XYZ file of C-alpha atoms in Angstrom:
778
model
C -169.003 62.046 99.129
C -169.151 62.182 95.144
C -171.884 59.220 94.975
C -172.280 59.843 90.998
C -168.616 59.521 90.257
C -168.171 56.390 92.319
C -171.278 54.830 90.581
C -169.965 55.632 87.229
C -166.743 54.445 87.992
C -168.326 51.029 88.998
C -170.411 50.933 85.988
C -167.228 51.423 83.942
C -165.387 48.568 85.202
C -165.324 45.195 82.890
C -166.701 43.026 85.740
C -170.047 45.295 85.699
C -173.053 43.290 84.056
C -175.922 45.691 84.851
C -176.125 44.905 88.571
C -177.714 48.351 89.316
C -181.338 47.853 88.923
C -182.556 51.119 90.815
C -181.055 53.990 92.114
C -183.346 55.961 94.549
C -182.168 59.612 95.155
C -183.372 60.804 98.428
C -182.872 64.667 98.656
C -181.448 66.705 101.625
C -183.942 67.877 104.364
C -183.791 71.204 106.296
C -184.101 70.891 110.013
C -187.408 72.334 111.660
C -186.656 73.871 115.294
C -188.773 74.549 118.384
C -188.880 75.942 121.858
C -190.397 73.798 124.749
C -193.319 75.109 126.311
C -191.615 76.113 129.190
C -187.819 77.333 129.069
C -185.093 75.083 130.133
C -183.104 75.583 133.323
C -180.227 77.878 132.970
C -177.520 75.546 133.738
C -179.091 72.625 131.342
C -179.439 75.236 128.624
C -175.634 76.275 129.079
C -174.617 72.552 128.579
C -176.743 72.403 125.598
C -174.988 75.296 123.979
C -171.416 74.262 124.999
C -172.245 71.142 123.105
C -173.930 72.758 119.962
C -177.375 70.755 120.883
C -179.490 74.328 120.464
C -181.895 75.142 119.351
C -183.845 71.975 119.744
C -185.307 69.904 116.751
C -189.158 70.014 116.785
C -189.460 66.381 117.872
C -187.075 66.982 120.736
C -189.196 70.068 121.947
C -192.295 68.133 121.615
C -191.165 65.011 123.521
C -189.865 67.143 126.466
C -193.293 68.653 126.422
C -194.866 65.264 126.861
C -192.565 63.990 129.686
C -193.106 67.148 131.540
C -197.027 66.615 131.261
C -196.226 63.289 133.142
C -197.048 61.269 129.817
C -195.367 57.924 128.881
C -193.592 58.861 125.591
C -192.407 56.955 122.597
C -190.241 58.624 119.926
C -190.216 57.264 116.416
C -187.812 59.080 114.198
C -185.134 58.245 111.642
C -181.562 57.295 112.728
C -179.141 60.228 113.670
C -182.068 62.201 114.375
C -180.973 63.179 118.009
C -183.574 60.850 119.830
C -181.194 60.456 122.741
C -181.719 64.167 123.760
C -185.553 63.355 123.834
C -184.741 61.382 126.978
C -181.811 63.089 128.401
C -183.538 66.488 128.744
C -186.455 65.531 130.977
C -184.092 63.096 133.071
C -181.527 65.658 133.618
C -184.339 68.347 134.531
C -185.594 65.712 137.318
C -182.217 64.822 138.434
C -181.672 68.878 139.016
C -185.172 69.336 140.583
C -185.104 66.303 142.904
C -181.660 65.430 144.287
C -182.576 62.072 145.385
C -184.470 60.975 141.979
C -182.897 58.143 139.583
C -183.152 57.130 136.054
C -182.637 53.610 134.677
C -181.552 53.279 130.857
C -182.163 50.098 128.933
C -179.975 49.261 125.509
C -180.236 46.403 123.838
C -176.055 45.888 123.652
C -173.425 46.683 126.147
C -171.684 48.192 123.496
C -174.394 50.949 123.124
C -174.610 51.552 126.816
C -171.044 52.196 127.019
C -171.108 54.443 123.972
C -174.224 56.249 125.195
C -172.381 56.791 128.773
C -169.577 58.493 127.031
C -171.743 60.974 125.251
C -173.964 61.474 128.377
C -170.785 62.199 130.666
C -169.626 64.843 127.872
C -173.080 66.433 128.053
C -173.966 66.691 131.729
C -170.677 66.111 133.307
C -170.816 69.751 134.952
C -174.262 69.065 136.200
C -173.724 65.538 137.843
C -170.247 66.129 139.165
C -169.077 63.304 141.987
C -167.914 59.631 141.547
C -170.502 57.323 139.921
C -173.297 59.683 139.332
C -173.597 58.016 135.891
C -172.505 54.080 135.263
C -173.053 51.183 133.396
C -173.910 48.145 135.231
C -173.522 44.993 132.959
C -171.559 41.610 132.880
C -168.507 43.844 132.209
C -168.683 45.949 135.404
C -165.835 45.146 137.469
C -167.268 43.128 141.136
C -165.453 45.924 143.061
C -167.096 49.024 141.502
C -170.921 47.481 141.862
C -171.571 48.324 145.703
C -170.439 51.883 144.636
C -172.833 52.175 141.719
C -175.723 50.462 143.757
C -175.224 53.224 146.611
C -174.551 56.261 144.506
C -175.390 56.258 140.859
C -178.507 58.332 139.847
C -178.476 57.263 136.183
C -177.635 53.677 135.690
C -177.018 52.207 132.028
C -177.593 48.498 131.714
C -179.254 46.063 129.462
C -182.586 43.777 129.896
C -180.479 40.908 130.516
C -178.497 42.270 133.583
C -182.020 43.794 134.769
C -183.609 40.401 134.546
C -180.570 38.006 136.052
C -178.726 40.840 138.343
C -180.907 43.667 139.284
C -184.398 42.488 139.968
C -183.749 39.089 141.703
C -181.620 41.220 144.006
C -183.962 44.162 144.643
C -183.297 44.713 148.401
C -179.545 45.661 147.166
C -181.136 47.983 144.602
C -183.773 49.520 147.142
C -182.419 53.439 146.954
C -182.942 53.205 142.864
C -186.094 51.469 143.190
C -187.618 53.698 145.478
C -186.481 56.888 143.974
C -186.862 55.735 140.035
C -188.521 58.662 138.053
C -187.697 57.614 134.648
C -187.113 54.308 132.792
C -185.691 54.809 129.202
C -185.889 51.998 126.396
C -183.723 52.869 123.646
C -183.835 50.938 120.206
C -187.327 49.747 121.275
C -187.658 48.322 117.637
C -185.006 45.891 118.201
C -187.231 44.343 121.222
C -189.574 42.098 119.090
C -190.168 38.112 118.503
C -188.955 36.077 121.325
C -186.612 38.679 122.814
C -189.196 41.310 122.838
C -191.743 39.332 124.422
C -189.139 38.307 127.318
C -188.251 42.024 127.721
C -192.067 42.937 127.946
C -192.123 40.441 130.999
C -189.249 41.794 132.403
C -190.595 45.470 132.164
C -193.756 44.180 134.059
C -191.476 42.710 136.751
C -189.638 46.114 137.140
C -193.029 47.957 137.389
C -194.219 45.628 140.034
C -191.208 46.101 142.141
C -191.375 49.784 141.767
C -195.029 49.702 143.298
C -193.813 47.475 146.003
C -191.024 50.020 146.775
C -193.230 53.234 146.333
C -192.313 54.624 143.138
C -194.311 55.279 139.663
C -191.491 55.960 136.986
C -192.623 57.246 133.604
C -191.461 55.349 130.403
C -189.742 57.052 127.396
C -189.084 54.710 124.585
C -187.144 55.537 121.266
C -187.443 53.477 118.301
C -186.603 53.376 114.515
C -189.457 54.176 112.427
C -191.995 51.534 112.496
C -195.844 51.126 111.727
C -197.089 50.710 115.074
C -194.841 52.694 117.512
C -197.781 53.194 120.018
C -199.019 49.758 120.042
C -195.628 48.139 120.396
C -194.679 50.454 123.358
C -197.933 49.785 125.215
C -197.177 46.119 124.944
C -193.404 46.304 125.883
C -194.524 48.529 128.862
C -198.151 47.567 129.526
C -199.028 51.462 129.877
C -200.647 53.562 127.275
C -198.037 55.989 125.279
C -198.008 59.184 123.469
C -196.158 59.015 120.273
C -193.765 61.543 118.762
C -192.806 60.883 115.092
C -192.756 64.125 113.411
C -188.982 64.379 112.476
C -187.294 67.780 112.615
C -183.617 66.663 112.350
C -181.782 67.626 108.963
C -180.719 64.906 106.429
C -178.205 64.975 103.769
C -178.604 63.784 100.421
C -178.442 60.188 99.835
C -178.367 57.806 96.785
C -179.673 54.359 97.653
C -178.705 51.617 95.310
C -180.675 48.221 94.540
C -177.866 45.784 93.259
C -178.872 42.561 91.789
C -176.040 40.072 91.100
C -176.085 38.797 87.453
C -176.890 35.458 86.128
C -174.404 32.868 85.738
C -176.328 30.155 83.643
C -178.527 30.258 80.700
C -181.441 29.029 82.283
C -181.542 32.200 84.456
C -181.804 29.911 87.625
C -178.732 31.011 89.667
C -177.440 34.343 90.538
C -173.831 35.072 91.315
C -172.937 35.177 94.952
C -174.196 38.236 96.862
C -171.338 37.674 99.603
C -169.016 37.964 96.815
C -170.569 40.667 95.172
C -170.808 42.744 98.539
C -166.977 42.000 99.042
C -166.149 43.424 95.810
C -168.162 46.757 96.377
C -166.852 46.900 100.066
C -163.275 46.486 98.538
C -163.544 49.040 96.106
C -165.113 51.709 98.347
C -162.128 51.111 100.876
C -159.873 51.328 97.956
C -161.151 54.773 97.114
C -160.782 55.653 100.912
C -164.301 55.826 101.341
C -165.388 55.014 104.916
C -167.411 52.223 104.694
C -169.484 49.436 106.949
C -170.767 46.210 104.893
C -173.622 44.604 107.019
C -174.191 40.824 106.678
C -176.976 38.656 108.082
C -174.945 36.118 110.459
C -171.999 35.811 112.133
C -170.594 33.312 109.786
C -170.880 35.556 107.015
C -169.370 38.723 108.667
C -166.121 36.327 108.652
C -166.782 35.202 105.358
C -167.040 38.527 103.782
C -164.269 39.992 105.806
C -161.960 37.299 104.613
C -162.989 37.848 100.982
C -162.491 41.342 101.161
C -159.172 41.053 102.973
C -157.846 38.942 99.948
C -159.394 41.212 97.502
C -157.469 44.105 99.124
C -154.031 42.137 99.508
C -154.071 41.788 95.738
C -155.326 45.249 94.776
C -154.024 47.458 97.433
C -151.966 45.553 100.015
C -151.512 48.652 102.156
C -155.208 48.515 102.812
C -155.860 44.938 103.769
C -155.162 45.499 107.455
C -157.369 48.681 107.611
C -160.700 46.587 107.507
C -161.807 44.342 110.427
C -164.843 41.964 111.216
C -167.248 42.974 114.170
C -169.870 40.786 115.647
C -171.355 39.392 118.746
C -169.289 36.698 120.228
C -165.943 38.807 120.291
C -164.452 39.834 123.765
C -166.114 43.310 125.063
C -162.396 44.769 124.785
C -162.215 43.104 121.400
C -165.469 45.233 120.117
C -164.256 48.563 122.036
C -160.935 48.407 120.212
C -162.705 48.051 116.813
C -165.016 50.638 117.346
C -162.440 53.104 118.458
C -160.396 52.224 115.469
C -163.255 53.007 113.456
C -163.961 56.086 114.945
C -160.562 57.446 114.976
C -160.262 56.899 111.154
C -157.442 53.993 111.804
C -159.718 51.799 110.058
C -161.465 52.661 106.709
C -163.930 49.518 106.819
C -165.783 47.173 108.843
C -167.957 44.235 108.026
C -170.608 43.662 110.635
C -173.512 41.938 111.757
C -176.778 44.063 113.020
C -174.454 44.428 116.168
C -173.389 47.824 114.636
C -176.663 48.421 113.214
C -177.722 50.374 116.508
C -176.748 53.856 117.547
C -173.132 53.152 118.497
C -171.107 56.421 117.701
C -168.530 55.604 115.170
C -167.896 58.763 113.619
C -169.459 59.960 110.120
C -169.066 57.388 107.683
C -169.815 57.752 103.788
C -171.171 54.317 102.557
C -172.822 51.295 103.666
C -173.298 47.823 101.668
C -175.970 45.723 102.714
C -175.560 41.965 102.185
C -178.840 41.082 101.435
C -182.451 42.604 102.709
C -181.876 42.656 106.594
C -185.542 41.338 106.929
C -187.412 44.510 107.824
C -188.071 47.642 106.402
C -186.944 49.536 109.595
C -183.814 47.262 109.929
C -182.749 48.365 106.395
C -183.272 52.020 106.986
C -181.638 51.762 110.202
C -178.480 49.945 108.538
C -178.359 52.430 105.589
C -178.622 55.356 108.141
C -175.343 54.447 109.516
C -173.876 56.526 106.495
C -174.456 60.026 106.145
C -175.422 60.778 109.644
C -174.304 64.290 109.242
C -175.427 66.788 106.565
C -173.159 65.491 103.826
C -173.918 63.166 100.750
C -173.984 59.505 101.130
C -174.461 55.943 99.546
C -176.016 52.836 100.540
C -175.840 49.857 98.168
C -178.417 46.945 98.787
C -176.901 43.815 97.432
C -179.742 41.154 96.850
C -179.754 37.602 97.850
C -181.056 34.739 95.832
C -184.289 34.846 97.332
C -187.657 35.594 96.770
C -188.189 38.598 99.040
C -184.925 40.390 98.002
C -185.677 39.564 94.251
C -189.458 41.045 94.545
C -187.730 44.242 96.025
C -185.424 44.001 92.916
C -188.198 44.131 90.618
C -190.380 46.097 92.434
C -188.305 49.060 94.114
C -191.292 51.085 94.995
C -192.528 48.103 97.194
C -189.922 49.410 99.561
C -189.232 52.794 99.001
C -193.081 53.831 99.400
C -194.239 51.068 101.414
C -195.270 51.577 104.875
C -193.033 50.121 107.591
C -194.119 46.716 109.325
C -195.788 46.305 112.414
C -193.093 45.293 115.275
C -194.551 42.179 116.985
C -194.399 40.813 120.153
C -196.528 38.419 122.624
C -195.918 39.018 126.414
C -199.054 36.669 127.004
C -196.900 33.691 125.381
C -197.391 31.015 128.136
C -194.231 29.582 127.801
C -192.552 32.959 128.121
C -194.766 34.561 130.689
C -194.514 31.491 132.859
C -190.839 31.743 133.329
C -191.307 35.351 134.424
C -193.996 34.644 136.824
C -191.694 32.043 138.483
C -188.883 35.111 138.571
C -191.634 37.350 139.863
C -192.787 35.073 142.805
C -189.285 34.848 143.737
C -188.833 38.581 143.927
C -191.692 38.995 145.876
C -194.843 36.493 146.545
C -197.588 36.661 143.691
C -200.888 37.991 144.295
C -204.264 38.805 142.845
C -203.230 42.321 142.756
C -200.456 41.591 140.118
C -202.994 41.200 137.157
C -202.519 44.777 136.995
C -199.051 43.864 135.447
C -199.423 40.339 134.122
C -202.980 40.704 132.646
C -205.930 38.405 132.658
C -203.960 35.445 131.772
C -202.000 35.486 135.459
C -204.683 33.347 137.131
C -204.709 30.744 134.458
C -201.015 30.413 133.862
C -200.523 30.466 137.983
C -202.665 27.421 138.138
C -201.034 25.669 135.478
C -197.385 26.463 137.532
C -199.207 25.079 140.887
C -199.897 21.814 138.936
C -196.282 21.633 137.927
C -195.086 21.955 141.462
C -193.430 25.338 140.835
C -195.700 27.558 142.993
C -197.245 26.999 146.227
C -200.355 29.110 147.792
C -200.257 30.323 151.162
C -203.050 33.039 152.560
C -203.560 34.220 148.962
C -200.301 34.467 148.219
C -198.143 32.361 145.914
C -194.536 31.335 146.735
C -191.664 29.253 144.686
C -191.544 25.543 145.652
C -188.742 25.131 147.900
C -186.875 23.296 145.021
C -186.981 26.228 142.800
C -183.724 28.379 143.282
C -182.779 31.743 141.478
C -185.187 31.048 138.751
C -183.718 33.833 136.458
C -180.592 32.007 135.725
C -182.549 29.410 133.909
C -184.346 31.610 131.702
C -182.220 33.109 128.751
C -184.267 36.082 127.442
C -182.678 36.265 123.854
C -183.198 32.362 122.851
C -186.052 30.344 122.753
C -184.430 27.116 124.318
C -183.038 28.926 127.216
C -180.112 26.781 127.472
C -176.381 27.596 125.898
C -173.820 25.380 124.312
C -170.100 25.904 125.282
C -168.041 25.701 122.032
C -164.636 24.544 123.346
C -161.171 24.490 121.224
C -159.649 20.979 121.531
C -156.461 21.926 120.623
C -156.053 24.618 123.714
C -158.995 23.227 125.761
C -159.988 26.923 125.879
C -163.624 28.279 125.501
C -164.129 30.024 122.031
C -167.777 31.083 122.752
C -171.539 30.300 123.545
C -174.368 29.094 121.411
C -177.908 28.831 121.933
C -178.531 25.205 122.079
C -181.434 25.457 119.387
C -179.061 26.974 116.839
C -176.214 24.397 117.982
C -178.082 21.676 116.262
C -177.905 23.574 113.152
C -174.522 25.312 113.243
C -172.472 23.175 115.598
C -173.213 19.632 114.908
C -170.367 17.353 114.244
C -168.821 17.795 110.776
C -170.087 21.222 110.871
C -167.680 24.295 110.089
C -167.774 27.015 112.442
C -166.243 30.321 111.909
C -164.881 32.182 114.925
C -162.885 35.408 114.394
C -162.573 34.371 110.857
C -160.914 31.304 111.603
C -162.832 27.892 110.410
C -163.028 25.222 113.556
C -164.286 21.775 112.430
C -166.895 20.482 115.273
C -166.102 17.010 116.110
C -168.603 16.625 118.921
C -171.768 17.960 120.460
C -172.947 16.883 123.834
C -176.409 18.243 124.322
C -176.567 16.420 127.888
C -173.179 18.357 128.898
C -174.182 21.298 127.096
C -170.792 21.324 125.203
C -169.533 21.296 121.629
C -165.767 20.510 120.723
C -164.200 21.775 117.761
C -160.498 22.032 116.171
C -158.681 24.585 114.022
C -159.250 23.348 110.305
C -158.097 24.738 106.898
C -161.025 23.987 104.591
C -162.335 25.708 101.357
C -165.973 25.348 102.240
C -168.730 25.854 104.710
C -171.794 23.850 106.092
C -175.374 24.172 106.028
C -177.788 21.674 108.092
C -180.739 19.768 106.371
C -183.722 19.004 108.398
C -187.187 17.432 108.407
C -190.126 19.027 109.702
C -193.643 17.388 110.728
C -196.726 19.029 112.242
C -199.876 17.946 114.012
C -202.720 20.237 114.652
C -203.740 20.492 118.466
C -206.645 23.176 118.235
C -208.246 25.058 115.720
C -208.968 28.522 116.764
C -210.195 30.852 114.002
C -211.585 30.324 110.892
C -212.506 32.345 107.579
C -213.863 31.295 104.196
C -212.852 32.645 100.740
C -215.237 30.661 98.573
C -214.376 27.139 98.838
C -211.020 28.007 100.684
C -211.106 27.779 104.259
C -208.336 29.570 106.205
C -207.628 28.533 109.751
C -205.332 29.830 112.745
C -204.794 27.643 115.532
C -202.086 25.772 117.855
C -200.067 23.087 116.531
C -196.947 20.980 117.467
C -193.841 21.012 115.366
C -191.219 18.266 115.426
C -188.034 18.954 113.603
C -185.159 16.820 113.144
C -181.741 17.537 111.708
C -180.938 14.566 109.311
C -177.724 15.860 107.724
C -175.465 18.809 106.310
C -174.445 19.996 103.066
C -170.891 21.271 102.108
C -170.726 24.183 100.107
C -167.803 25.865 98.241
C -166.440 29.541 99.317
C -167.036 31.955 96.561
C -169.076 29.591 94.180
C -171.389 28.299 96.931
C -171.538 25.044 94.717
C -172.651 22.011 96.577
C -169.409 19.728 97.151
C -170.867 17.047 99.523
C -173.618 15.993 101.795
C -173.198 13.782 105.078
C -176.067 12.226 107.285
C -176.593 13.159 111.003
C -178.187 11.321 113.665
C -179.642 14.003 116.376
C -182.540 14.193 118.932
C -185.968 15.597 117.568
C -186.965 19.014 118.651
C -190.650 19.386 119.686
C -192.428 22.549 120.548
C -195.949 23.825 120.470
C -196.732 26.969 118.292
C -199.485 28.872 116.549
C -199.665 28.397 112.764
C -202.135 29.489 109.968
C -202.855 26.908 107.406
C -205.131 26.972 104.266
C -207.006 24.452 102.042
C -206.384 23.724 98.399
C -210.168 23.143 97.054
C -210.497 19.855 94.548
C -211.190 22.211 91.926
C -207.618 23.563 92.019
C -206.225 19.906 92.687
C -208.248 18.631 89.457
C -206.460 21.213 87.392
C -203.102 20.729 88.439
C -203.542 16.896 87.818
C -205.212 17.655 84.580
C -202.245 19.688 83.545
C -199.770 16.605 84.302
C -198.311 18.727 86.901
C -196.901 17.709 90.523
C -199.390 18.493 93.244
C -196.982 17.824 96.061
C -194.029 19.904 94.347
C -196.611 22.756 93.724
C -197.923 22.907 97.370
C -194.412 22.701 98.469
C -193.257 25.550 96.090
C -196.280 27.807 97.316
C -195.025 26.956 100.732
C -191.650 28.260 100.287
C -192.486 31.280 98.446
C -195.084 32.333 100.870
C -192.762 32.054 103.987
C -190.148 34.122 102.004
C -192.799 36.726 101.458
C -194.376 36.904 104.900
C -191.741 39.191 106.306
C -192.954 41.885 103.898
C -196.161 41.961 105.990
C -194.693 41.269 109.273
C -191.371 42.621 111.157
C -189.693 39.406 111.390
C -187.031 37.216 109.820
C -187.379 34.213 107.228
C -185.787 32.325 109.959
C -188.557 33.214 112.581
C -191.219 31.400 110.516
C -191.500 27.721 109.118
C -193.708 25.738 107.180
C -194.865 22.102 106.152
C -197.154 21.270 102.951
C -198.534 17.969 101.853
C -201.257 16.679 99.442
C -203.045 14.822 102.579
C -202.609 15.740 106.009
C -203.896 13.044 108.491
C -205.559 15.767 110.559
C -207.414 17.479 107.943
C -207.684 14.659 105.180
C -207.099 17.622 102.685
C -204.450 18.845 100.730
C -202.744 21.598 103.254
C -200.384 24.281 103.491
C -199.171 25.485 106.879
C -197.165 28.393 108.067
C -196.119 28.416 111.519
C -194.265 30.620 114.150
C -190.622 28.885 114.625
C -190.774 29.422 118.563
C -192.731 27.720 121.274
C -195.794 29.493 121.843
C -195.652 32.055 118.923
C -195.299 35.794 118.923
C -197.907 37.086 116.737
C -196.402 36.613 113.160
C -198.792 33.966 111.761
C -201.772 35.792 113.383
C -200.563 38.885 110.942
C -200.468 36.452 107.980
C -204.105 35.299 108.834
C -205.236 38.487 108.630
C -203.604 39.543 105.413
C -203.913 36.140 103.678
C -205.076 37.418 100.429
C -202.412 40.075 100.034
C -199.779 37.337 100.855
C -200.994 35.354 98.002
C -201.031 37.942 95.655
C -197.243 38.846 96.318
C -196.446 35.350 96.579
C -198.075 34.891 93.000
C -196.227 37.856 91.863
C -192.715 36.503 92.948
C -193.390 33.188 91.094
C -194.969 34.610 87.901
C -192.270 37.146 87.683
C -189.309 35.361 87.979
C -187.686 34.856 84.869
C -186.399 31.141 85.652
C -187.935 28.287 83.851
C -188.181 25.293 86.382
C -187.939 27.326 89.783
C -184.775 28.906 91.392
C -183.623 30.376 94.692
C -185.164 33.857 93.738
C -189.051 32.285 93.760
C -189.659 28.711 95.100
C -186.228 27.263 96.568
C -185.438 27.734 100.007
C -182.078 27.442 101.606
C -183.786 25.987 104.685
C -185.394 23.019 102.925
C -184.682 19.738 104.753
C -186.083 17.786 101.567
C -183.290 19.367 99.187
C -185.964 21.408 97.596
C -187.486 18.325 96.213
C -190.195 18.261 95.000
C -190.928 21.363 93.594
C -193.315 22.396 90.496
C -193.063 26.373 89.602
C -196.021 26.068 87.351
C -198.208 24.135 89.773
C -197.634 26.744 92.341
C -198.735 29.446 89.784
C -201.963 27.599 89.362
C -202.512 26.955 92.965
C -202.153 30.615 93.788
C -204.389 31.783 91.040
C -207.043 29.120 92.127
C -206.957 30.691 95.370
C -207.171 34.337 94.507
C -209.900 33.529 92.205
C -211.846 31.646 94.580
C -211.298 34.658 97.115
C -212.365 37.137 94.415
C -215.318 35.005 93.094
C -216.569 35.167 96.691
C -216.445 38.837 97.101
C -213.630 40.463 99.277
C -216.067 41.332 102.094
C -218.078 37.758 101.941
C -217.423 35.451 104.633
C -214.409 37.551 106.049
C -215.694 37.541 109.673
C -213.541 34.987 111.642
C -215.753 32.629 113.770
C -214.294 31.903 117.215
C -214.387 28.396 117.675
C -213.901 26.308 120.901
C -210.947 27.927 122.439
């Protein structure tokens, strides 16, 4: 791709208003090759030669050497670096040397498992002849084929959901696999973070436990995009020590990475042009120039919106190309997703608008450009999405279109904070009691628990087991713990991808057919009465939400707006665990209970995103315990704010919003993974207080990270507020799209004074004074 020509053409267009704020040129990189310590078997070497996979890149040879030594291996290299060969080689060697040995491959999506099956079949078909030697096993596998897979397959490709619900509870039917399991491969390990990652860590411990019962001791090979803590993350996932391979030997073509900031549309510099519209325009331009492109969006709804915008633009500019783009997201039927993947791979489609469902390593051919609608939430995900273009050695283009929020705008003003900052830590918490108890019950169903199981579930096993006995879920008999008679197939009740564990079925009332399923926690915000829900690009008006019956009813509609829920959040402190002092500023970490109530929704016009209406709602409250950090605002700062006749409540509220928006800069999380509360007088402390909490029951370690780096969080938050050119506050600094109080009150200058005072207090006290956290009663 001739990226300089395209960028010059873009900058010459009449609608260009200086949106390109930074272009980072990434130079091409030469390959580094290496030989393994011991030569490959002749038949395996022939297969690699026939597929053009020799010589090995240096990281591939290193991973093979580690696996041969019996180590657990974590490979953390860039996109399109050939990571799959790092696990396929040791697996195929084991299967050739030990005719009864087996391997289990775990992928986060069914689509990726299907794609890897095609690649693996092409690679090793001659090595593993015969029916069902390689097979996927997931929800799309026909029932008639499943017995044969259980009996004969030696490499089984599946996902954590099927392992959790279909394989482990039915382990007797899988005894051959568990008895002869040599390797467990966990691909795209960086995607297992937060709630989902914490669930997967517990599922892997259940798998290891059953392997011990059946007499096997499989080794793990994990692959990940580049993250800051690959070894720690792999260890938390599998519960074992790992060797990290992160020296990337793969070649890379040149890439131009453009930061694109939508222009201001008002004189007060408080509102920017829609990022969705800007991304649609860029995507349409690329497709019009016959440049194969993926445009990424943050949500299913925005995927449909941007695809619709782009289709309308192309219908006006290049009608013959309007049918050569499609939307792609989770929620589509499997056959629809496979068809879109094939059409993109074959060149029938020039462009796709996708969620991060296509961020992972599905083979969709060589693409030349990627458009990212908003910062994806982590540096690792940003590079993963950008890496979908230029997967060969040719040049490519990636464009990050900034949203009107603090973190996106921070990167627009400080691109070095993105390009020269280390990657984030992936965070999980397999000891979260609300997650661990669910999996202990599943484990007891699979085989009675005993004291020996603390080797898998850790020191908290006995405490959680006692709590489950009190709840009547477990019964002890001869030092073994069995599920109570009332418990039946507990895995069915545990949704490992959601905090609530329950799904809502969205029904089309015009046909009485199922459209898709939605997590019940999300349904309160996206499928409430009056919500506009997009399905495959078509708007549906939700008319009823039945939380007891787990259904929502919607009918097709034709409107020019979408909806955003409004909510109110309250918080009470349950227990303070840690405290550290910065001068007069106390910073605490502890357990809290959060209560959230959806109280209404806003209607926003498409394209302009102008608010055209608001309506109230009466919905049940959601309560959940979690972990939070909170900090005091000393009387000296409060007096300064009051003396300046500023709004203290507005300043606290603005500080909370901006700090929540910036915390993902330090922790591998999304803005929606955290929440906050601020108040001039909190009833539990009697002080002005700002809280930031993990937005899932029990927490997954995000606020612990914020607690450790709180002064850095204050510094970055202050920069966002001070450097924003708006006068009174805007979505780029202190306004939040999630705010249940309609972003009122907010006071930008008061927030600046509060943060300046906090940092001054920390500085006066000395950066290392009073920094030792005091453990209080746990």
